[in-house]
């Protein structure tokens, strides 16, 4: 489904023209660093307390706008730290265009050290394009969709990067991921090129069906209503990054962000070519980027992995077992397909339904 048809099909999509409430970032003076709190819709204390911390590094020279968002899941930190340090190191006099960083999108989940917002139980990364009069997370999504992604030229972002980690329970390959849109080949190619420019070890594209997202319930884990979908609605190329929580990925992210700015011709220089360790494109039925759909635990138990990240997996291979507290195996998790293991839980007690091995 192409972009125009997706906009028509999604009952929550609103034309941003006339809906943009405020956007201080578009007025940030050139050659300076501007910090401000971007309000979210809602005239109440909680909404005011959950405003978005934004830094704008506006280059002295004109150029594209790069939109970087961190903390959609507030219990992920390498992404937040890498964004902080990247913005602090940027010299506006050497920058062409503008880098707009939203330091933490789900302030509510950050303050509660959780993946989802405590105020509404929502995963922000599943509620785009949001609702102006919805729950807290839906209103945050609305602000990001309308006030940032929805800006018309010359403020329209040239690229969005949604910075994540695998979260405290998982480990995985540091990656730049992107959606493959069969109906939008130019957008797909821009996302592929941006991912390859990052120098991150895994570049992973996965087919995405916008029609599914447009018809899905807001907030449903399999909805596909991610920030990448929000960018699709705005016709903006978008990629997302993942790394192992507590695994040192902030440095890879900082290097990757610098390379992306060179790629977007916002900084002088050329990127030394770095071939990814693996470059994977998943299309068809297994294409979905929703990692939670992989090898779900059939019952709760102590997860004992038998494989390592980056292992080449053959269908039927034992990925790990689920044990009881005596050490007896209650379930074996065997690979349902061939591929590369890019993520799995750390050794821990897992609940039923937790993904035990992402093989792509
Ligand atoms: Zn995340």
CSV table of C-alpha atoms and ligand atoms in Angstrom, one decimal:
chain,number,residue,atom,x,y,z
A,1,UNK,CA,0.0,0.0,0.0
A,2,UNK,CA,1.5,3.3,-1.0
A,3,UNK,CA,1.8,6.3,1.3
A,4,UNK,CA,-1.3,8.2,0.1
A,5,UNK,CA,-3.4,5.1,0.4
A,6,UNK,CA,-2.0,4.3,3.8
A,7,UNK,CA,-2.9,7.8,5.0
A,8,UNK,CA,-6.4,7.3,3.9
A,9,UNK,CA,-6.7,3.8,5.4
A,10,UNK,CA,-5.4,4.7,8.8
A,11,UNK,CA,-8.3,6.1,10.9
A,12,UNK,CA,-5.9,7.9,13.2
A,13,UNK,CA,-3.8,9.7,10.6
A,14,UNK,CA,-4.4,13.5,10.4
A,15,UNK,CA,-3.0,15.8,7.8
A,16,UNK,CA,-0.5,17.8,9.9
A,17,UNK,CA,-1.3,21.0,8.0
A,18,UNK,CA,-3.1,23.2,10.5
A,19,UNK,CA,-2.5,20.7,13.3
A,20,UNK,CA,1.0,21.6,14.2
A,21,UNK,CA,0.8,23.3,17.6
A,22,UNK,CA,4.2,24.6,18.2
A,23,UNK,CA,7.7,23.8,17.0
A,24,UNK,CA,10.4,25.8,18.6
A,25,UNK,CA,12.9,23.6,16.8
A,26,UNK,CA,12.0,25.1,13.4
A,27,UNK,CA,13.0,28.5,14.7
A,28,UNK,CA,16.2,27.6,16.5
A,29,UNK,CA,18.8,30.2,15.4
A,30,UNK,CA,21.5,29.1,13.0
A,31,UNK,CA,25.0,28.6,14.4
A,32,UNK,CA,23.7,27.8,17.9
A,33,UNK,CA,22.6,25.0,20.2
A,34,UNK,CA,19.1,25.4,21.5
A,35,UNK,CA,17.5,23.4,24.2
A,36,UNK,CA,13.9,23.4,25.1
A,37,UNK,CA,11.0,21.3,26.4
A,38,UNK,CA,8.6,20.4,23.6
A,39,UNK,CA,5.1,20.2,25.1
A,40,UNK,CA,2.7,17.3,24.4
A,41,UNK,CA,-1.0,17.9,24.0
A,42,UNK,CA,-2.8,18.0,27.3
A,43,UNK,CA,-3.4,20.8,29.8
A,44,UNK,CA,-2.6,18.9,33.0
A,45,UNK,CA,0.3,18.4,35.4
A,46,UNK,CA,1.3,15.0,34.2
A,47,UNK,CA,1.4,16.1,30.5
A,48,UNK,CA,3.5,19.1,31.5
A,49,UNK,CA,5.8,17.0,33.5
A,50,UNK,CA,6.3,14.6,30.6
A,51,UNK,CA,7.3,17.2,28.0
A,52,UNK,CA,10.0,16.1,25.5
A,53,UNK,CA,13.6,17.3,26.2
A,54,UNK,CA,14.9,18.5,22.8
A,55,UNK,CA,18.3,19.8,21.7
A,56,UNK,CA,18.6,21.5,18.3
A,57,UNK,CA,22.1,21.9,16.9
A,58,UNK,CA,21.5,24.3,14.0
A,59,UNK,CA,24.4,24.6,11.7
A,60,UNK,CA,25.7,27.9,10.5
A,61,UNK,CA,25.1,26.8,6.9
A,62,UNK,CA,21.8,25.6,5.4
A,63,UNK,CA,21.3,21.9,4.8
A,64,UNK,CA,19.0,18.9,5.7
A,65,UNK,CA,17.3,18.2,9.0
A,66,UNK,CA,18.3,15.0,10.7
A,67,UNK,CA,15.8,13.9,13.4
A,68,UNK,CA,17.1,11.6,16.1
A,69,UNK,CA,14.9,10.1,18.8
A,70,UNK,CA,15.9,8.1,21.9
A,71,UNK,CA,14.1,6.7,24.8
A,72,UNK,CA,10.9,5.5,23.2
A,73,UNK,CA,11.5,2.8,25.8
A,74,UNK,CA,12.7,4.6,28.9
A,75,UNK,CA,14.6,1.6,30.3
A,76,UNK,CA,17.1,1.7,27.4
A,77,UNK,CA,20.2,3.8,28.0
A,78,UNK,CA,23.0,3.4,25.5
A,79,UNK,CA,20.8,5.2,22.9
A,80,UNK,CA,20.1,8.1,25.2
A,81,UNK,CA,23.8,8.4,26.2
A,82,UNK,CA,25.0,8.2,22.6
A,83,UNK,CA,22.5,10.9,21.6
A,84,UNK,CA,23.5,13.2,24.5
A,85,UNK,CA,27.2,12.9,23.7
A,86,UNK,CA,26.8,13.2,19.9
A,87,UNK,CA,24.9,16.4,20.3
A,88,UNK,CA,27.3,17.8,22.9
A,89,UNK,CA,30.2,17.1,20.5
A,90,UNK,CA,28.7,18.8,17.5
A,91,UNK,CA,30.1,22.1,16.4
A,92,UNK,CA,27.3,24.2,14.8
A,93,UNK,CA,29.9,26.2,12.8
A,94,UNK,CA,31.0,22.9,11.1
A,95,UNK,CA,27.5,21.6,10.5
A,96,UNK,CA,25.3,22.1,7.4
A,97,UNK,CA,21.7,21.9,8.3
A,98,UNK,CA,20.2,20.9,11.6
A,99,UNK,CA,20.3,18.0,14.0
A,100,UNK,CA,17.2,17.7,16.1
A,101,UNK,CA,17.5,15.3,19.0
A,102,UNK,CA,14.6,14.2,21.2
A,103,UNK,CA,16.6,12.9,24.2
A,104,UNK,CA,13.8,10.8,25.6
A,105,UNK,CA,10.4,10.3,24.0
A,106,UNK,CA,8.7,8.3,26.8
A,107,UNK,CA,9.8,10.3,29.9
A,108,UNK,CA,7.1,8.5,31.9
A,109,UNK,CA,8.7,5.1,31.2
A,110,UNK,CA,12.2,6.6,31.9
A,111,UNK,CA,11.1,7.8,35.3
A,112,UNK,CA,9.6,4.5,36.1
A,113,UNK,CA,12.5,2.4,34.7
A,114,UNK,CA,10.1,0.5,32.5
A,115,UNK,CA,9.6,-0.3,28.8
A,116,UNK,CA,6.1,1.0,28.7
A,117,UNK,CA,4.6,4.1,30.2
A,118,UNK,CA,3.2,3.6,33.6
A,119,UNK,CA,0.5,6.3,33.0
A,120,UNK,CA,-1.3,4.2,30.4
A,121,UNK,CA,0.6,0.9,30.0
A,122,UNK,CA,1.3,1.7,26.4
A,123,UNK,CA,4.4,0.9,24.4
A,124,UNK,CA,5.1,4.2,22.7
A,125,UNK,CA,6.6,2.4,19.8
A,126,UNK,CA,3.3,0.8,18.9
A,127,UNK,CA,0.9,3.8,19.0
A,128,UNK,CA,1.8,6.0,16.0
A,129,UNK,CA,0.4,8.3,14.6
A,130,UNK,CA,-1.1,8.9,18.1
A,131,UNK,CA,-4.2,10.8,19.1
A,132,UNK,CA,-4.4,14.5,20.2
A,133,UNK,CA,-6.9,13.6,22.8
A,134,UNK,CA,-5.6,10.1,23.7
A,135,UNK,CA,-3.7,8.6,26.5
A,136,UNK,CA,-0.3,10.0,27.5
A,137,UNK,CA,1.7,7.8,25.1
A,138,UNK,CA,-0.8,8.4,22.3
A,139,UNK,CA,-0.4,12.2,22.8
A,140,UNK,CA,3.4,11.8,22.8
A,141,UNK,CA,3.2,9.9,19.5
A,142,UNK,CA,0.9,12.6,18.1
A,143,UNK,CA,3.4,15.3,19.0
A,144,UNK,CA,6.2,13.4,17.3
A,145,UNK,CA,4.1,12.6,14.2
A,146,UNK,CA,2.7,16.1,13.7
A,147,UNK,CA,5.2,18.6,15.2
A,148,UNK,CA,8.4,16.8,14.1
A,149,UNK,CA,7.7,14.4,11.2
A,150,UNK,CA,4.8,16.3,9.9
A,151,UNK,CA,6.6,19.6,9.2
A,152,UNK,CA,6.4,20.9,5.7
A,153,UNK,CA,9.5,21.9,3.7
A,154,UNK,CA,11.9,23.5,4.4
A,155,UNK,CA,11.6,21.9,7.9
A,156,UNK,CA,10.7,18.4,6.8
A,157,UNK,CA,13.3,16.0,8.2
A,158,UNK,CA,15.4,14.2,5.6
A,159,UNK,CA,15.8,11.2,7.8
A,160,UNK,CA,14.7,9.8,11.2
A,161,UNK,CA,16.7,7.5,13.4
A,162,UNK,CA,14.9,5.8,16.2
A,163,UNK,CA,17.5,4.8,18.7
A,164,UNK,CA,16.9,1.7,20.8
A,165,UNK,CA,18.5,-1.2,22.6
A,166,UNK,CA,17.4,-4.8,23.1
A,167,UNK,CA,16.4,-3.8,26.7
A,168,UNK,CA,17.6,-5.2,30.0
A,169,UNK,CA,16.4,-8.8,29.3
A,170,UNK,CA,17.8,-9.4,25.9
A,171,UNK,CA,21.2,-9.4,24.1
A,172,UNK,CA,21.8,-9.0,20.4
A,173,UNK,CA,23.8,-7.8,17.5
A,174,UNK,CA,24.3,-4.1,17.1
A,175,UNK,CA,22.2,-3.3,14.1
A,176,UNK,CA,20.6,-0.7,11.8
A,177,UNK,CA,17.2,-1.9,10.7
A,178,UNK,CA,14.8,-0.6,8.1
A,179,UNK,CA,11.5,-1.5,6.6
A,180,UNK,CA,11.2,-2.7,3.0
A,181,UNK,CA,8.2,-1.1,1.4
A,182,UNK,CA,7.3,-2.8,-1.9
A,183,UNK,CA,5.1,0.2,-2.8
A,184,UNK,CA,7.8,2.8,-2.0
A,185,UNK,CA,11.1,1.6,-3.5
A,186,UNK,CA,12.8,5.0,-3.4
A,187,UNK,CA,12.1,5.4,0.4
A,188,UNK,CA,13.3,1.8,0.9
A,189,UNK,CA,16.5,2.5,-1.0
A,190,UNK,CA,17.2,5.7,1.0
A,191,UNK,CA,16.8,3.6,4.2
A,192,UNK,CA,19.0,0.8,3.0
A,193,UNK,CA,21.7,3.3,2.0
A,194,UNK,CA,21.5,5.1,5.3
A,195,UNK,CA,21.8,1.8,7.2
A,196,UNK,CA,24.8,0.8,5.2
A,197,UNK,CA,26.5,4.1,5.9
A,198,UNK,CA,26.3,3.7,9.6
A,199,UNK,CA,29.1,1.1,9.8
A,200,UNK,CA,27.0,-0.9,12.3
A,201,UNK,CA,27.8,-4.7,12.2
A,202,UNK,CA,24.3,-5.8,11.2
A,203,UNK,CA,22.2,-4.2,8.5
A,204,UNK,CA,18.8,-5.7,8.5
A,205,UNK,CA,15.9,-4.9,6.2
A,206,UNK,CA,12.5,-6.5,6.7
A,207,UNK,CA,9.4,-6.3,4.6
A,208,UNK,CA,6.7,-4.3,6.2
A,209,UNK,CA,3.0,-4.1,5.3
A,210,UNK,CA,1.6,-0.6,5.9
A,211,UNK,CA,-1.9,-1.9,5.2
A,212,UNK,CA,-1.6,-4.1,8.3
A,213,UNK,CA,-0.4,-1.3,10.5
A,214,UNK,CA,-3.1,1.1,9.2
A,215,UNK,CA,-5.8,-1.4,10.2
A,216,UNK,CA,-4.3,-2.5,13.5
A,217,UNK,CA,-5.4,-1.6,17.0
A,218,UNK,CA,-3.4,1.2,18.5
A,219,UNK,CA,-0.9,-0.2,21.0
A,220,UNK,CA,-1.2,-3.8,20.0
A,221,UNK,CA,2.3,-5.4,20.1
A,222,UNK,CA,2.0,-6.8,16.6
A,223,UNK,CA,0.4,-3.6,15.2
A,224,UNK,CA,3.5,-2.3,13.4
A,225,UNK,CA,2.6,1.2,14.6
A,226,UNK,CA,6.2,2.1,15.2
A,227,UNK,CA,8.2,5.3,14.6
A,228,UNK,CA,9.2,3.9,11.3
A,229,UNK,CA,5.6,3.6,10.3
A,230,UNK,CA,5.1,7.2,11.5
A,231,UNK,CA,7.9,8.3,9.2
A,232,UNK,CA,6.3,6.3,6.3
A,233,UNK,CA,3.1,8.3,6.8
A,234,UNK,CA,5.2,11.4,6.5
A,235,UNK,CA,7.2,10.1,3.5
A,236,UNK,CA,10.5,10.3,5.4
A,237,UNK,CA,13.2,7.7,5.3
A,238,UNK,CA,13.7,6.1,8.7
A,239,UNK,CA,15.9,3.5,10.3
A,240,UNK,CA,16.2,2.1,13.9
A,241,UNK,CA,19.1,0.9,15.8
A,242,UNK,CA,19.5,-1.9,18.4
A,243,UNK,CA,22.4,-2.9,20.6
A,244,UNK,CA,22.9,-5.0,23.7
A,245,UNK,CA,21.9,-3.2,26.9
A,246,UNK,CA,25.0,-2.8,29.0
A,247,UNK,CA,27.2,-4.1,26.1
A,248,UNK,CA,29.1,-0.9,25.2
A,249,UNK,CA,27.1,-0.1,22.1
A,250,UNK,CA,27.0,3.6,22.8
A,251,UNK,CA,30.4,4.0,21.2
A,252,UNK,CA,29.2,2.2,18.0
A,253,UNK,CA,26.2,4.5,18.0
A,254,UNK,CA,28.3,7.6,18.3
A,255,UNK,CA,30.5,6.6,15.4
A,256,UNK,CA,27.4,5.6,13.4
A,257,UNK,CA,25.7,8.9,14.0
A,258,UNK,CA,28.8,10.8,12.9
A,259,UNK,CA,29.0,8.6,9.7
A,260,UNK,CA,25.3,9.2,9.1
A,261,UNK,CA,25.8,13.0,9.2
A,262,UNK,CA,28.7,12.6,6.7
A,263,UNK,CA,26.4,10.4,4.5
A,264,UNK,CA,23.7,13.2,4.6
A,265,UNK,CA,26.4,15.7,3.7
A,266,UNK,CA,25.9,17.6,6.9
A,267,UNK,CA,29.6,17.2,7.9
A,268,UNK,CA,32.7,17.5,5.8
A,269,UNK,CA,34.7,14.4,5.0
A,270,UNK,CA,34.1,11.0,3.6
A,271,UNK,CA,33.2,7.8,5.3
A,272,UNK,CA,35.8,5.1,5.2
A,273,UNK,CA,33.9,2.1,3.9
A,274,UNK,CA,33.0,-0.4,6.6
A,275,UNK,CA,31.4,-3.6,5.3
A,276,UNK,CA,28.7,-4.9,7.7
A,277,UNK,CA,29.5,-8.3,9.3
A,278,UNK,CA,26.1,-9.4,7.9
A,279,UNK,CA,23.6,-7.8,5.6
A,280,UNK,CA,20.2,-9.5,5.7
A,281,UNK,CA,17.0,-8.7,3.9
A,282,UNK,CA,13.9,-10.6,5.1
A,283,UNK,CA,10.9,-10.7,2.8
A,284,UNK,CA,7.7,-12.6,2.7
A,285,UNK,CA,5.9,-14.2,5.7
A,286,UNK,CA,8.9,-14.0,8.0
A,287,UNK,CA,9.7,-10.5,7.1
A,288,UNK,CA,8.2,-8.7,10.0
A,289,UNK,CA,10.6,-6.7,12.1
A,290,UNK,CA,8.5,-7.5,15.2
A,291,UNK,CA,11.1,-9.5,17.1
A,292,UNK,CA,8.6,-10.7,19.7
A,293,UNK,CA,7.2,-13.1,17.2
A,294,UNK,CA,10.2,-15.4,17.2
A,295,UNK,CA,10.4,-18.7,19.1
A,296,UNK,CA,8.1,-17.8,21.9
A,297,UNK,CA,8.6,-19.6,25.1
A,298,UNK,CA,5.8,-22.2,25.4
A,299,UNK,CA,5.9,-22.1,29.2
A,300,UNK,CA,7.7,-20.2,31.9
A,301,UNK,CA,11.1,-21.5,33.0
A,302,UNK,CA,14.8,-20.9,33.5
A,303,UNK,CA,16.2,-20.1,30.1
A,304,UNK,CA,19.5,-21.9,29.4
A,305,UNK,CA,20.8,-20.8,26.0
A,306,UNK,CA,22.9,-23.2,24.0
A,307,UNK,CA,23.8,-20.8,21.2
A,308,UNK,CA,25.5,-17.4,20.8
A,309,UNK,CA,24.7,-14.2,19.0
A,310,UNK,CA,25.8,-14.3,15.4
A,311,UNK,CA,25.7,-18.1,15.2
A,312,UNK,CA,24.5,-19.6,12.0
A,313,UNK,CA,21.4,-21.6,12.8
A,314,UNK,CA,19.9,-24.6,11.0
A,315,UNK,CA,16.2,-25.4,11.3
A,316,UNK,CA,15.9,-27.8,14.2
A,317,UNK,CA,19.0,-26.7,16.1
A,318,UNK,CA,18.6,-26.5,19.8
A,319,UNK,CA,18.6,-22.8,20.8
A,320,UNK,CA,18.2,-23.4,24.5
A,321,UNK,CA,16.1,-25.1,27.1
A,322,UNK,CA,13.6,-24.0,29.7
A,323,UNK,CA,14.2,-25.7,33.0
A,324,UNK,CA,12.5,-26.0,36.3
A,325,UNK,CA,14.4,-25.2,39.5
A,326,UNK,CA,15.7,-28.7,39.9
A,327,UNK,CA,17.4,-28.4,36.5
A,328,UNK,CA,15.0,-30.7,34.6
A,329,UNK,CA,14.2,-29.6,31.1
A,330,UNK,CA,10.6,-28.6,30.7
A,331,UNK,CA,10.8,-27.5,27.1
A,332,UNK,CA,13.4,-27.4,24.3
A,333,UNK,CA,13.4,-24.4,22.0
A,334,UNK,CA,14.4,-25.5,18.5
A,335,UNK,CA,15.0,-23.3,15.5
A,336,UNK,CA,12.0,-23.0,13.2
A,337,UNK,CA,14.1,-21.8,10.3
A,338,UNK,CA,17.6,-21.3,9.0
A,339,UNK,CA,19.4,-18.0,9.5
A,340,UNK,CA,21.6,-15.9,11.8
A,341,UNK,CA,20.9,-15.6,15.5
A,342,UNK,CA,20.6,-11.8,16.1
A,343,UNK,CA,19.0,-11.7,19.5
A,344,UNK,CA,17.9,-13.8,22.5
A,345,UNK,CA,17.2,-13.5,26.2
A,346,UNK,CA,20.0,-13.3,28.7
A,347,UNK,CA,20.1,-16.3,31.0
A,348,UNK,CA,17.1,-15.7,33.2
A,349,UNK,CA,13.7,-16.9,34.3
A,350,UNK,CA,11.4,-16.2,31.3
A,351,UNK,CA,7.6,-16.0,31.2
A,352,UNK,CA,5.5,-17.8,28.6
A,353,UNK,CA,5.5,-16.0,25.3
A,354,UNK,CA,8.9,-14.4,25.6
A,355,UNK,CA,10.9,-14.6,22.4
A,356,UNK,CA,13.7,-17.1,22.8
A,357,UNK,CA,15.9,-16.6,19.8
A,358,UNK,CA,15.5,-14.1,16.9
A,359,UNK,CA,16.7,-15.9,13.8
A,360,UNK,CA,16.8,-14.0,10.5
B,1,LIG,ZN1,13.4,-0.2,22.5
